[in-house]
Coordinates of C-alpha atoms in Angstrom, one line a residue:
Chain A
M269 CA 13.9 4.6 -13.3
T270 CA 16.1 4.0 -10.3
W271 CA 17.8 0.8 -9.3
L272 CA 15.2 -0.1 -6.7
T273 CA 12.2 0.5 -9.0
W274 CA 13.9 -1.4 -11.8
R275 CA 14.9 -4.3 -9.5
I276 CA 11.3 -4.7 -8.3
E277 CA 9.4 -4.0 -11.5
R278 CA 11.7 -5.2 -14.1
V279 CA 9.8 -8.4 -14.9
K280 CA 6.6 -6.5 -15.5
V281 CA 8.4 -3.9 -17.7
L282 CA 10.2 -6.5 -19.7
V283 CA 7.1 -8.7 -20.3
G284 CA 5.1 -5.6 -21.3
A285 CA 7.8 -4.5 -23.7
A286 CA 8.1 -8.0 -25.1
L287 CA 4.3 -8.2 -25.7
V288 CA 4.3 -4.8 -27.5
L289 CA 7.3 -5.7 -29.7
I290 CA 5.8 -9.1 -30.7
A291 CA 2.5 -7.5 -31.5
A292 CA 4.3 -4.8 -33.5
A293 CA 6.3 -7.3 -35.4
V294 CA 3.2 -9.3 -36.3
L295 CA 1.2 -6.2 -37.4
L296 CA 4.0 -4.6 -39.4
T297 CA 4.8 -7.8 -41.4
L298 CA 1.1 -8.6 -42.0
N299 CA 0.0 -8.5 -45.6
V300 CA -3.2 -6.4 -45.3
N301 CA -4.4 -6.9 -48.9
G302 CA -6.6 -10.0 -48.2
P303 CA -10.0 -9.7 -46.5
V304 CA -9.0 -12.1 -43.7
T305 CA -5.8 -10.3 -42.8
M306 CA -7.6 -7.0 -43.2
T307 CA -10.2 -8.1 -40.6
G308 CA -7.4 -9.3 -38.4
A309 CA -5.7 -5.9 -38.7
R310 CA -8.9 -4.1 -37.9
V311 CA -9.5 -6.2 -34.8
A312 CA -5.9 -5.6 -33.7
L313 CA -6.2 -1.9 -34.2
T314 CA -9.6 -1.7 -32.4
L315 CA -8.6 -3.9 -29.5
G316 CA -4.8 -3.7 -29.3
P317 CA -4.3 -0.3 -27.7
P318 CA -7.1 -0.8 -25.2
A319 CA -5.8 -4.2 -24.4
F320 CA -2.4 -2.7 -23.7
A321 CA -4.0 -0.1 -21.4
V322 CA -5.8 -2.9 -19.6
V323 CA -2.6 -4.8 -19.1
V324 CA -0.9 -1.7 -17.7
A325 CA -3.9 -1.0 -15.3
V326 CA -4.2 -4.6 -14.1
F327 CA -0.6 -5.9 -14.1
W328 CA 1.4 -2.7 -13.4
G329 CA -1.0 -0.4 -11.6
A330 CA -3.0 -2.7 -9.3
P331 CA -0.1 -4.6 -7.7
L332 CA 2.1 -1.5 -7.3
V333 CA 1.1 -0.9 -3.7
A334 CA -1.0 -4.0 -3.1
R335 CA 1.9 -6.3 -3.5
E336 CA 4.0 -4.4 -1.0
Y337 CA 1.1 -4.7 1.5
E338 CA 0.6 -8.4 0.7
Q339 CA 4.3 -9.3 1.1
R340 CA 4.4 -6.9 4.1
T341 CA 7.5 -5.2 2.5
H342 CA 5.7 -1.9 3.0
L343 CA 6.9 -2.2 6.6
V344 CA 10.5 -2.2 5.3
L345 CA 10.0 0.5 2.7
W346 CA 8.0 3.0 4.7
S347 CA 9.8 2.7 8.0
Q348 CA 13.0 4.2 6.5
D349 CA 13.6 7.9 6.2
R350 CA 11.7 8.3 3.0
P351 CA 8.0 8.7 3.8
A352 CA 5.3 6.5 2.1
T353 CA 3.8 9.3 0.1
R354 CA 7.1 10.3 -1.4
W355 CA 7.8 6.6 -2.1
L356 CA 4.5 6.4 -3.9
A357 CA 5.1 9.5 -6.0
L358 CA 8.5 8.3 -7.0
R359 CA 7.4 4.8 -7.9
V360 CA 4.5 6.1 -10.0
A361 CA 6.7 8.5 -11.8
H362 CA 9.3 5.8 -12.5
L363 CA 6.8 3.4 -13.9
L364 CA 5.0 6.1 -16.0
L365 CA 8.2 6.5 -18.1
P366 CA 8.0 3.0 -19.6
V367 CA 4.2 3.3 -19.8
V368 CA 4.5 6.4 -22.0
V369 CA 7.3 5.0 -24.1
L370 CA 5.5 1.7 -24.8
M371 CA 2.2 3.5 -25.5
F372 CA 4.1 5.7 -28.0
V373 CA 5.4 2.6 -29.7
V374 CA 1.8 1.1 -29.8
N375 CA 0.6 4.3 -31.3
V376 CA 3.2 4.5 -34.0
V377 CA 2.6 0.8 -34.9
A378 CA -1.1 1.3 -35.1
R379 CA -0.7 4.4 -37.3
L380 CA 1.6 2.7 -39.7
T381 CA -0.8 -0.2 -39.9
L382 CA -3.7 2.1 -40.5
D383 CA -1.8 3.9 -43.3
R384 CA -1.1 0.6 -45.0
M385 CA -4.8 -0.3 -44.8
R386 CA -5.8 3.0 -46.3
G387 CA -3.5 2.3 -49.2
T388 CA -5.7 -0.6 -50.2
A389 CA -9.0 -0.4 -51.9
I390 CA -11.0 -1.8 -49.0
Q391 CA -12.7 0.8 -46.8
A392 CA -10.4 1.7 -43.9
M393 CA -11.6 2.5 -40.4
P394 CA -11.9 5.7 -38.3
D395 CA -8.8 6.6 -36.4
Y396 CA -10.5 8.5 -33.5
D397 CA -8.8 6.4 -30.8
L398 CA -5.4 6.6 -32.3
W399 CA -4.7 10.2 -31.3
L400 CA -1.6 9.9 -29.1
P401 CA -2.6 12.4 -26.3
L402 CA -5.9 10.5 -25.9
Q403 CA -4.2 7.2 -25.8
L404 CA -1.7 8.4 -23.2
A405 CA -4.5 9.8 -21.1
T406 CA -6.5 6.6 -21.2
V407 CA -3.5 4.4 -20.3
I408 CA -2.4 6.7 -17.5
A409 CA -5.9 6.8 -16.1
G410 CA -6.0 3.0 -16.1
F411 CA -2.7 2.8 -14.3
A412 CA -3.9 5.4 -11.8
L413 CA -7.1 3.4 -11.2
G414 CA -5.1 0.3 -10.5
V415 CA -2.8 2.1 -8.1
L416 CA -5.8 3.5 -6.1
V417 CA -7.6 0.2 -6.0
G418 CA -4.4 -1.5 -4.8
V419 CA -4.0 1.1 -2.1
L420 CA -7.6 0.6 -0.9
T421 CA -7.7 -3.3 -1.1
R422 CA -4.1 -4.1 -0.1
N423 CA -4.7 -7.4 -1.9
V424 CA -3.1 -8.2 -5.3
V425 CA -5.7 -10.5 -6.8
L426 CA -8.6 -8.5 -5.6
S427 CA -7.2 -5.2 -6.8
M428 CA -6.4 -6.8 -10.2
G429 CA -10.0 -8.1 -10.5
I430 CA -11.6 -4.9 -9.5
T431 CA -9.3 -2.8 -11.8
L432 CA -10.1 -5.1 -14.7
V433 CA -13.8 -4.9 -14.3
A434 CA -13.9 -1.2 -13.5
Y435 CA -11.5 -0.1 -16.2
A436 CA -13.1 -2.2 -18.9
A437 CA -16.5 -0.9 -18.0
L438 CA -15.2 2.7 -18.1
R439 CA -13.6 2.3 -21.5
L440 CA -16.7 0.6 -22.9
Y441 CA -19.0 3.3 -21.5
V442 CA -16.9 6.2 -22.7
G443 CA -16.1 4.6 -26.1
V444 CA -19.6 3.3 -27.0
I445 CA -22.2 5.3 -25.0
A446 CA -20.8 8.6 -23.8
R447 CA -18.5 9.6 -26.7
P448 CA -21.1 10.9 -29.1
H449 CA -22.6 13.0 -26.3
L450 CA -19.4 14.7 -25.2
L451 CA -20.5 17.8 -27.2
P452 CA -24.1 18.8 -28.0
P453 CA -24.9 17.1 -31.4
L454 CA -25.8 18.8 -34.6
R455 CA -29.4 18.0 -35.8
L456 CA -30.1 17.5 -39.5
L457 CA -33.8 17.5 -40.5
D458 CA -35.3 15.4 -43.4
K459 CA -31.8 14.4 -44.5
V460 CA -30.2 11.0 -45.1
R461 CA -27.5 10.2 -42.6
P462 CA -24.2 11.4 -44.2
L463 CA -21.1 9.3 -44.4
D464 CA -17.9 10.1 -42.4
V465 CA -19.8 11.5 -39.4
M466 CA -20.3 10.2 -35.9
F467 CA -24.0 9.1 -35.6
V468 CA -25.7 10.1 -32.3
A469 CA -29.4 9.5 -32.7
G470 CA -32.1 9.4 -35.3
G471 CA -35.9 9.4 -35.5
Y472 CA -39.0 11.3 -36.3
L473 CA -40.6 14.5 -35.1
D474 CA -44.4 15.3 -34.7
R475 CA -46.0 18.7 -35.3
D476 CA -45.1 19.9 -31.8
G477 CA -41.4 18.9 -32.3
N478 CA -41.6 15.9 -30.0
E479 CA -39.1 13.1 -30.8
L480 CA -40.4 9.7 -31.7
A481 CA -38.1 6.8 -31.8
A482 CA -37.5 5.5 -35.3
S483 CA -38.1 1.8 -34.3
A484 CA -41.5 2.4 -32.9
V485 CA -42.7 4.4 -35.9
Q486 CA -41.2 2.0 -38.4
S487 CA -42.9 -1.1 -36.9
V488 CA -46.2 0.7 -37.4
C489 CA -45.8 2.1 -40.9
V490 CA -42.9 0.4 -42.7
G491 CA -44.0 -3.1 -41.8
E492 CA -47.6 -2.7 -42.9
H493 CA -46.9 -0.7 -46.1
P494 CA -44.3 -2.1 -48.4
V495 CA -44.7 0.8 -50.8
I496 CA -42.7 3.9 -49.8
A497 CA -45.4 6.4 -50.9
A498 CA -47.9 4.6 -48.7
Q499 CA -45.4 4.7 -45.8
D500 CA -45.3 8.5 -46.0
Q501 CA -49.1 8.7 -45.8
C502 CA -49.0 6.4 -42.8
L503 CA -46.4 8.6 -41.1
V504 CA -48.5 11.7 -41.7
A505 CA -51.6 9.9 -40.4
H506 CA -49.7 9.2 -37.2
G507 CA -48.9 12.9 -36.8
I508 CA -45.2 12.6 -38.0
V509 CA -44.0 15.5 -40.1
R510 CA -40.3 15.3 -40.2
S511 CA -37.4 13.0 -39.7
F512 CA -34.1 13.9 -37.9
V513 CA -30.5 12.7 -37.6
D514 CA -28.3 13.9 -34.7
I515 CA -24.6 13.7 -35.7
Q516 CA -21.2 15.0 -34.8
P517 CA -19.6 16.2 -38.0
A518 CA -16.1 15.2 -39.0
S519 CA -14.9 18.8 -38.3
R520 CA -15.7 18.3 -34.6
L521 CA -13.6 15.2 -34.1
T522 CA -10.7 17.2 -32.8
D523 CA -12.9 19.0 -30.2
L524 CA -14.5 15.7 -29.1
R525 CA -11.1 14.1 -28.7
L526 CA -10.0 17.1 -26.6
V527 CA -13.0 16.8 -24.3
E528 CA -12.4 13.1 -23.9
F529 CA -8.7 13.6 -23.3
G530 CA -9.5 16.2 -20.7
G531 CA -11.8 13.9 -18.9
Y532 CA -9.3 11.0 -18.8
A533 CA -6.5 13.4 -17.8
V534 CA -8.5 14.9 -14.9
L535 CA -9.6 11.4 -13.9
A536 CA -5.9 10.2 -13.8
I537 CA -4.8 13.1 -11.7
A538 CA -7.8 12.7 -9.3
L539 CA -7.1 9.0 -8.9
L540 CA -3.4 9.4 -8.2
A541 CA -4.2 12.3 -5.8
A542 CA -6.7 10.1 -4.0
A543 CA -4.2 7.2 -3.6
W544 CA -1.6 9.7 -2.3
L545 CA -4.1 11.1 0.2
V546 CA -5.2 7.7 1.4
L547 CA -1.6 6.7 2.0
R548 CA -0.9 10.0 3.8
R549 CA -3.9 9.5 6.1
R550 CA -2.9 5.9 6.8
E551 CA 0.8 6.5 7.5
T552 CA 2.3 9.0 9.9
T553 CA 4.2 11.7 8.3
R554 CA 7.2 13.1 10.1
Chain B
M106 CA 10.3 18.0 23.6
T107 CA 12.4 17.8 26.7
D108 CA 16.2 17.2 26.2
G109 CA 17.5 13.8 26.9
L110 CA 14.4 12.0 25.7
A111 CA 14.5 9.5 22.8
L112 CA 10.7 9.2 22.6
A113 CA 7.6 10.6 24.1
A114 CA 4.0 9.4 23.7
H115 CA 1.1 11.7 24.6
G116 CA -2.4 10.3 25.0
L117 CA -1.7 7.8 22.1
G118 CA -4.7 5.8 20.9
K119 CA -5.6 3.7 17.9
R120 CA -9.1 2.6 17.1
Y121 CA -9.9 -0.1 14.5
R122 CA -13.6 0.5 13.6
A123 CA -15.4 0.2 17.0
T124 CA -12.6 -1.4 19.0
W125 CA -9.7 0.5 20.6
A126 CA -6.5 -1.5 20.2
L127 CA -4.7 1.0 22.4
R128 CA -6.0 4.0 24.4
D129 CA -4.6 6.8 26.4
C130 CA -1.0 5.7 26.3
S131 CA 1.5 8.3 27.6
F132 CA 5.1 7.7 28.5
E133 CA 8.6 9.1 28.1
L134 CA 11.7 7.2 27.2
P135 CA 15.2 8.7 28.0
E136 CA 18.0 8.4 25.5
G137 CA 20.2 5.3 25.5
R138 CA 17.7 3.1 27.2
V139 CA 16.8 -0.5 26.3
A140 CA 13.1 -0.6 26.8
A141 CA 11.1 -3.9 27.0
L142 CA 7.5 -3.7 25.9
V143 CA 5.7 -6.5 27.6
G144 CA 2.1 -7.6 27.3
T145 CA -0.2 -10.5 26.6
N146 CA -1.1 -11.4 23.1
G147 CA -3.5 -8.8 21.7
A148 CA -2.5 -6.2 24.3
G149 CA -1.6 -3.7 21.6
K150 CA 2.1 -4.1 21.4
T151 CA 2.4 -4.2 17.7
T152 CA -0.1 -1.3 17.3
L153 CA 2.0 0.8 19.7
L154 CA 5.3 -0.1 17.9
T155 CA 4.0 0.5 14.4
M156 CA 2.7 4.0 15.5
I157 CA 6.2 4.7 17.0
A158 CA 7.7 3.6 13.7
G159 CA 5.5 6.0 11.8
L160 CA 3.7 3.2 9.9
L161 CA 0.3 3.8 11.5
Q162 CA -1.5 7.0 12.0
P163 CA -2.8 7.3 15.6
T164 CA -6.5 7.9 16.1
E165 CA -5.6 10.3 18.9
G166 CA -2.6 11.6 20.6
E167 CA 0.9 11.8 19.2
V168 CA 4.4 10.2 19.1
R169 CA 7.2 12.7 19.5
L170 CA 10.8 12.3 18.6
P171 CA 13.7 14.7 19.3
R172 CA 14.7 17.0 16.4
G173 CA 16.6 14.9 13.9
G174 CA 15.4 11.7 15.5
R175 CA 15.3 8.7 13.2
V176 CA 13.5 5.4 13.7
A177 CA 14.3 2.0 12.4
F178 CA 11.7 -0.7 12.7
V179 CA 11.9 -4.5 12.3
A180 CA 8.5 -6.1 12.0
Q181 CA 7.7 -9.4 13.8
D182 CA 7.7 -11.4 10.5
K183 CA 10.9 -9.8 9.2
P184 CA 9.5 -9.1 5.7
L185 CA 12.0 -9.0 2.9
Y186 CA 11.9 -9.1 -0.9
R187 CA 12.2 -12.8 -1.5
N188 CA 14.1 -12.5 -4.7
F189 CA 16.5 -9.9 -3.3
T190 CA 19.8 -11.0 -1.9
P191 CA 20.9 -9.7 1.5
L192 CA 23.2 -7.3 -0.3
D193 CA 20.3 -6.1 -2.4
M194 CA 18.3 -5.5 0.9
L195 CA 21.2 -3.5 2.2
R196 CA 21.1 -1.4 -1.0
V197 CA 17.4 -0.8 -0.4
G198 CA 18.3 0.5 3.1
A199 CA 21.1 2.7 1.6
K200 CA 18.7 4.2 -1.0
L201 CA 15.9 5.0 1.4
N202 CA 17.8 6.5 4.2
R203 CA 19.6 9.8 4.7
Q204 CA 22.3 8.1 6.7
W205 CA 23.7 4.7 6.0
D206 CA 26.6 2.7 7.5
Q207 CA 27.3 -0.1 5.1
G208 CA 30.2 -1.4 7.2
R209 CA 27.9 -1.9 10.2
A210 CA 25.3 -3.7 8.1
I211 CA 27.9 -6.0 6.4
D212 CA 29.5 -6.7 9.8
W213 CA 26.1 -7.9 11.1
L214 CA 25.7 -10.3 8.2
T215 CA 29.2 -11.6 8.6
R216 CA 28.8 -12.0 12.3
F217 CA 25.8 -14.3 11.8
D218 CA 27.1 -16.1 8.8
V219 CA 24.4 -14.9 6.4
P220 CA 25.4 -15.7 2.8
P221 CA 25.3 -12.2 1.2
G222 CA 24.5 -13.4 -2.4
R223 CA 21.7 -15.9 -1.9
P224 CA 18.1 -14.8 -2.4
C225 CA 16.4 -14.0 0.9
G226 CA 13.6 -16.4 0.0
K227 CA 16.1 -19.3 0.2
L228 CA 17.5 -18.3 3.6
S229 CA 16.4 -19.8 6.9
G230 CA 14.0 -17.9 9.1
G231 CA 16.8 -17.1 11.4
Q232 CA 19.0 -15.8 8.6
Q233 CA 16.1 -13.7 7.2
A234 CA 15.8 -12.1 10.7
Q235 CA 19.5 -11.3 10.6
V236 CA 19.1 -9.5 7.2
A237 CA 16.3 -7.4 8.7
F238 CA 18.4 -6.6 11.7
A239 CA 21.3 -5.7 9.4
V240 CA 19.2 -3.2 7.4
A241 CA 17.9 -1.7 10.7
V242 CA 21.4 -1.3 12.2
G243 CA 22.8 0.0 9.0
S244 CA 20.4 2.9 8.9
R245 CA 22.0 4.3 12.1
P246 CA 18.7 5.1 13.8
S247 CA 18.4 7.1 17.0
L248 CA 15.6 4.8 18.0
L249 CA 15.6 1.1 17.1
V250 CA 12.1 -0.5 17.3
L251 CA 11.9 -4.2 17.3
D252 CA 8.7 -6.2 17.3
E253 CA 9.3 -9.7 18.9
P254 CA 12.8 -9.6 17.5
L255 CA 13.8 -13.0 18.9
S256 CA 10.8 -15.1 17.8
D257 CA 12.5 -16.7 14.8
L258 CA 15.8 -17.4 16.5
D259 CA 17.1 -20.5 18.3
P260 CA 18.1 -20.0 22.0
L261 CA 21.8 -19.6 21.2
A262 CA 21.2 -17.1 18.5
R263 CA 18.9 -15.2 20.8
R264 CA 21.6 -14.6 23.3
A265 CA 24.1 -13.6 20.5
V266 CA 21.6 -11.2 18.9
I267 CA 20.8 -9.6 22.2
N268 CA 24.5 -9.1 22.9
E269 CA 25.1 -7.6 19.5
L270 CA 22.2 -5.2 19.9
L271 CA 23.4 -4.1 23.4
T272 CA 26.8 -3.5 21.8
E273 CA 25.2 -1.3 19.2
V274 CA 23.3 0.6 21.9
A275 CA 26.5 1.1 23.8
D276 CA 28.6 2.1 20.7
T277 CA 26.1 4.4 19.1
G278 CA 24.1 5.8 22.0
M279 CA 20.9 4.8 20.3
T280 CA 17.7 3.9 22.2
M281 CA 16.0 0.6 21.7
V282 CA 12.4 -0.5 22.2
M283 CA 11.7 -4.2 21.8
S284 CA 8.5 -6.1 22.5
T285 CA 8.4 -9.6 23.8
H286 CA 6.1 -11.9 25.7
V287 CA 9.0 -14.0 27.0
V288 CA 9.7 -12.1 30.2
A289 CA 12.5 -14.5 31.1
E290 CA 14.6 -13.1 28.2
L291 CA 14.6 -9.6 29.7
S292 CA 16.7 -9.9 32.8
G293 CA 20.0 -8.2 32.4
V294 CA 18.8 -6.7 29.0
A295 CA 16.1 -4.2 29.6
D296 CA 16.6 -1.2 31.9
H297 CA 13.1 0.2 31.2
L298 CA 9.8 -1.6 31.2
L299 CA 6.6 -0.7 29.4
L300 CA 3.7 -3.0 30.4
L301 CA 0.6 -3.2 28.3
A302 CA -2.6 -5.1 28.9
D303 CA -5.9 -4.9 27.0
G304 CA -4.9 -1.8 25.1
A305 CA -3.8 0.2 28.2
L306 CA -0.4 1.0 29.5
L307 CA -0.2 -0.5 33.0
M308 CA 3.1 1.0 33.8
S309 CA 6.3 2.6 32.4
G310 CA 9.3 2.8 34.5
D311 CA 12.9 2.1 35.3
V312 CA 13.5 -1.6 35.9
D313 CA 15.9 -1.1 38.8
D314 CA 13.3 1.2 40.6
L315 CA 10.6 -1.4 39.9
L316 CA 12.7 -4.2 41.4
A317 CA 13.7 -2.1 44.4
E318 CA 10.1 -1.4 45.4
H319 CA 8.9 -5.0 45.2
R320 CA 9.5 -7.8 47.7
V321 CA 8.4 -11.4 47.9
Y322 CA 7.3 -12.6 51.3
I323 CA 6.9 -16.3 52.0
G324 CA 5.6 -17.8 55.2
P325 CA 2.9 -20.0 56.8
R326 CA -0.6 -19.9 55.2
S327 CA -2.2 -16.6 56.0
P328 CA -5.0 -14.5 54.5
E329 CA -3.0 -11.3 55.2
P330 CA 0.7 -10.4 54.5
P331 CA 2.9 -10.1 57.6
V332 CA 3.7 -6.5 56.9
P333 CA 1.8 -3.5 55.5
G334 CA 2.1 -2.7 51.9
R335 CA 0.2 -2.8 48.6
I336 CA -0.5 -6.4 47.6
V337 CA 0.5 -7.0 44.0
Q338 CA -0.2 -10.7 44.1
A339 CA -1.1 -13.2 46.7
S340 CA -1.0 -17.0 46.2
H341 CA -1.6 -19.8 48.7
A342 CA -0.5 -23.4 48.2
G343 CA -0.6 -26.1 50.8
G344 CA 0.5 -24.6 54.1
Q345 CA 2.3 -21.8 52.5
S346 CA 1.4 -18.2 51.4
T347 CA 3.4 -16.0 49.0
F348 CA 2.8 -12.3 48.7
V349 CA 4.4 -9.9 46.2
L350 CA 4.2 -6.6 47.9
Q351 CA 5.1 -3.0 47.0
G352 CA 7.2 -2.0 50.0
D353 CA 10.3 -3.3 51.8
A354 CA 9.4 -3.6 55.5
P355 CA 11.5 -6.2 57.4
V356 CA 9.8 -9.3 58.6
D357 CA 10.2 -11.7 61.5
E358 CA 10.5 -15.5 61.5
P359 CA 8.9 -17.7 60.2
W360 CA 8.4 -15.3 57.3
T361 CA 11.2 -14.8 54.8
V362 CA 11.7 -11.9 52.4
R363 CA 13.7 -11.6 49.1
P364 CA 13.8 -9.2 46.2
A365 CA 11.3 -9.9 43.5
T366 CA 12.6 -10.9 40.0
L367 CA 11.5 -8.9 37.0
E368 CA 9.5 -11.9 35.8
E369 CA 7.6 -12.1 39.1
V370 CA 6.7 -8.4 39.1
V371 CA 5.6 -8.5 35.5
L372 CA 3.5 -11.6 35.8
A373 CA 2.0 -10.4 39.1
R374 CA 1.0 -7.0 37.6
L375 CA -0.3 -8.6 34.4
S376 CA -2.4 -11.1 36.3
A377 CA -3.6 -8.6 38.8
G378 CA -4.4 -6.2 36.0
W379 CA -4.7 -3.0 38.0
T380 CA -3.6 0.2 36.6
V381 CA -1.0 2.5 38.2
A382 CA -0.1 6.0 37.2
A383 CA 3.1 5.8 35.2

């Protein structure tokens, strides 16, 4: 980071670093044996890294260009010899350094905490999100989204709001809805849902292989027939011959993560390129 | 681009959605000139200057600088980082420019008694303007572009700033373009005039030539001027008529003739609003 970037962004960087260090100190000193602290640690591990990414996107990315426009200091910065596009590239590169370092710290703290939780008898939690490349790609994509929104709106508060909503929606959509479908799922027939897999969908099949939603079938057969044997007869009577479970087996987690990482990485590059192109179109280049 | 030119605009235009802020603007500015860009509010002055400064992409046409030409721009509101000190702002200028003359920039701050270590947000409006000028001067531009440079200054400081700027022009051979809507400030300062109205360039030319070709005729009330010539402006008050004419024909009593002032020519042209080939 050069003097100018540090002079302008130092408050953000210092506050971000302080937040990460405080969270790290709390998590690493937490006694994870009790059920209450265990739940707390789970919540922190689930929400902590995404929250850091949101802070980076909203407070670091969105104001990066928007604040210069709002204070009109872009007129000072971009009327010097260094063109606006080069300024943007340098400023983004300078800020990505602390983003990567802090995300690395977040990742290490999360992994240490997870290891301590696994050492206890209570069931731990999956560590899908804690893969460092994926975490880096998600945080950089958020930062890039903030930068582009800032370039487009030229308004700090507006860009922060849009970035918050858009990035939270993206992370929720990918994490909750899209993730199991990143690769074609594996279908198990007439089997109970195994442990340690990622569940995609489940239900029943009729003779022709058409899928029937589990909920619809169960409301007809299970509710009216308390005895399991009678339920089976009911199912057959409704033309249902098999049940199915679609899953992503544990062996595929690496591939799923790679696909998700690729998606976020491409998104980050596309967003930064778009911000660069918008600035280039707006400003004259000599 | 032709030798000896500091700046050339060819068919320059900028459209904001459906409205043209500036259209079909072409002119050439020789090196070493002090050009005044004059126009009513909303005439397109800031649009033209920000395009010259490279801060705004023209919708059509182009701005051309000589090889190696470097522009410094001071915006009307003199934006600065509020928590930066004037010395920090000079460091920004030093970092972002290929050439930098710290001595010149410091001299400017000293000349206008700007405290170098106080945050810019705590300086007066006039002092903030001086910091902006110091950054611009320190970058050693070949073309200095100033948007309403004197608007934040008191009358004494205006004269001092103008004198310092003219000294810089004389010392370094740079060219200066400054916009203003206070035409009275221009006499003895500008030697080139760019006149804008409603997004169109009314004229571009040498101030001496302009003054030489305009005369003011004053005499008894009359619908027609006493001599032939293009009427730039006619006004009638009481028993007296005044004509600003393009031409310098002699006139008999009771009419009198005198050279026009720059202010008279500018105001006459702006109010008449007719367009002349530059």
